[in-house]
Amino acid sequence: MELHVWGSYKDGVISNFDPECLAAIYYIMFTETDVKVVPSSNSFNYKLPYLKKNDGEAISGYESIVAYLEKENGGKLDNWLSNEQFLLNNGLKVFIMDKIHSLTQYVLFLNKENYEQYTRGLFKKLLPFPMQYNAPLVYRDDAVKRCSNVGLNLDTGMLLGGVGYEDSTIEELLESEKKLKNTPNLTRLHSQKQQEKLNELLLRKNSINNMHCIHLAESYYNRILEFSRENNRNDDFSLFIFGEQLSSSDLLFFAQLNCQTLDVLPNNFMKIYLNFKFPNLIAKLEKFNNEFVNFKNLNIELPKDKDYPSLFNYIKTCL
Amino acid sequence: MASISSSSSSSSSSIWRVPEPIKAVFDTFPLKTYSANKKSDLTLFPQNTTNKFELIKKDQDQSQFSSQGNFQLGVYNVSKYVKDPNVLIPTDPICLSTLLIINLRNGLLLPKVKFPEGDNGNIKNNNFITILSYHASYDGELPLLIEDNSGKNLQKSIKSTSLINDLNLTRCTDNKEFFKCQVVDSILYDCWVITVLYELSDLQKLKIYTDLLNDKENSMVLDTLTLNDLLASTLITRFSFNIRNENLASYWSNNNLIKNLVYRRSLLAKIEMEKNSIFRKTLEILEIFEQELAKSNFFLEENNKELPSILDCKIAGLVYCILQWCEGSKLYAMINTLPNLKSHCYRCIDKCI
């Protein structure tokens, strides 16, 4: 079986911006399942990560991959959960994919600095010409959709319900931006001034969004940490949400955290905030990374010709 | 002169006159002659029609929280309650569970078809459920809560489906209930959506999501046209179904026609996979809920209040709608083998009667 993830098709380095891919790799590391990891970056037919079974059939998405492998393995990861915990584990995974994933998407794709200086450029290394242009846009579209669902997009989500903001400063901001854009330019000096004002507005908009993101993060992480504390008899330092052992939602949670706090990000507001507000969480993350994450033991294989993310293969999938 | 003018008039009439056989044909067509609309224009507005149903207080003193303002809950449609034809119940599971939660919180009863004479006069309550078109909400999603806090300043606030749900979830008693509610709102709701999309007839879909059928003069052609738009704009996006199930959503949404044609073959296979995985998860989850109910009447018995919680209302709403509308479907067959869930849903609804 092959697990296809985002990564460099040339030298086989796995990239770490997609939490679902990371979580699927963690699963294979932890359970030592006999699966080849192929950093093909080929998301033409199936969304990454996907598991290619020996009969050629593919299963896409962390949730489905884990469900399938657990059945094959006889439940190496989640078997110890009681019925109620199984239910809660499912709810937790939904919560992580719904809410915390949109924070990750915000940090990587909607935050202007991070997107323009880091994430967009990343695809250049992952995909050959001319495929690298479309992929980040698709991801960004998805990110916009997700984020406006939790009210994390100033232009659409926040004003139109979702969170139900009735903040006058935001309305003023949008109003003045609209006005500026609609004023015709008289001279070059005038247009220069206008551009300056627009940039300032954009900066303010960005900082409001970042603050809103942090506000959401606080409520989401508080809920998960509180839940974990309840399950661990008020122990703040236990690594696992359900006490005792790892579960599939733990893997997903740590993968999301790893993606949000990448050291290479130019604007690492999330990591700074988490360090300040939830030092225990960062300590847990480091402990998890030290104890469980080891890319050396993985069976990494470069993609074959038919999995190569080229334009030719893309056209073949359309036919 | 006279002869010339008469000849010219006769020639013009012979040119412009419609020949008899053609006239006969056009006299018999059009097939239907519409009579004048006798209804007054006021019926266009919900105030005067049967679109509005009053929610009366169970008992003035017992209510947990006194609702000072008035509210209206917009739903797709209502139907008669199976066990009591005098009681009306929303047809959509989310609308139903939202109404149950609001009613239990405010000590209100489900609306009745006709109130007994005496009751109506004494306690004048201004809380209603209203049948709305899905166009009434900006994102096409119902239920919609219109609150009228007409105490000091006349201000109406309109709450969208997702906001209502977020507020309801903040009232969960503990994190366990919260995460179980997440399961109901995602996996079980997804299963309801694919059952509606794939296993219900158009007529049933119309019954659940519009009140057009109540108006018999409307033509069916228009209804089915509405239906597709409705499914695309309301069912697919509610509770982020489109984010969890990308392929299903892209197939059913309106603006991906070309993409759907190009990828049709592989898309259908992927949709099949998504559907199977939803059904597999639903079955596992329903069975666990069934086991939990074997011990007690409601999911959170610790309260000892004998009152359904948010989780109870969510599950009851869904189970009731499956039992009422989805007969013959895969999901109905699943529920039918789970007696505790079945009796639990009636138990919850009966608390509001």
XYZ file of C-alpha atoms in Angstrom, chain B residues 54-65 67 100 102-110 112 115 119 123 125 127 305-308 347-353:
40
model
C -48.555 30.574 17.984
C -46.468 28.984 20.730
C -48.295 29.195 24.026
C -46.806 28.960 27.490
C -47.000 25.678 29.281
C -47.605 27.289 32.610
C -46.897 30.903 33.386
C -45.181 30.226 36.714
C -43.137 27.151 35.957
C -41.125 28.518 33.077
C -37.413 28.508 33.771
C -36.671 31.799 32.114
C -38.923 35.451 27.823
C -37.604 21.817 20.945
C -36.168 26.913 22.547
C -39.487 25.601 23.818
C -37.957 23.668 26.694
C -35.887 26.649 27.689
C -38.791 29.048 27.693
C -41.492 26.685 28.894
C -43.426 26.856 25.653
C -45.556 24.249 23.922
C -45.527 23.103 20.336
C -51.556 23.575 17.711
C -56.586 26.392 20.060
C -57.021 29.322 26.144
C -52.476 34.308 27.859
C -48.126 35.371 23.839
C -43.982 33.906 20.132
C -34.625 16.944 36.183
C -36.252 14.560 33.765
C -35.855 17.287 31.166
C -34.286 16.596 27.792
C -40.557 10.990 24.894
C -38.674 14.203 24.121
C -41.360 15.653 21.892
C -44.112 14.787 24.379
C -42.382 17.047 26.900
C -43.433 19.983 24.718
C -47.075 19.069 24.302
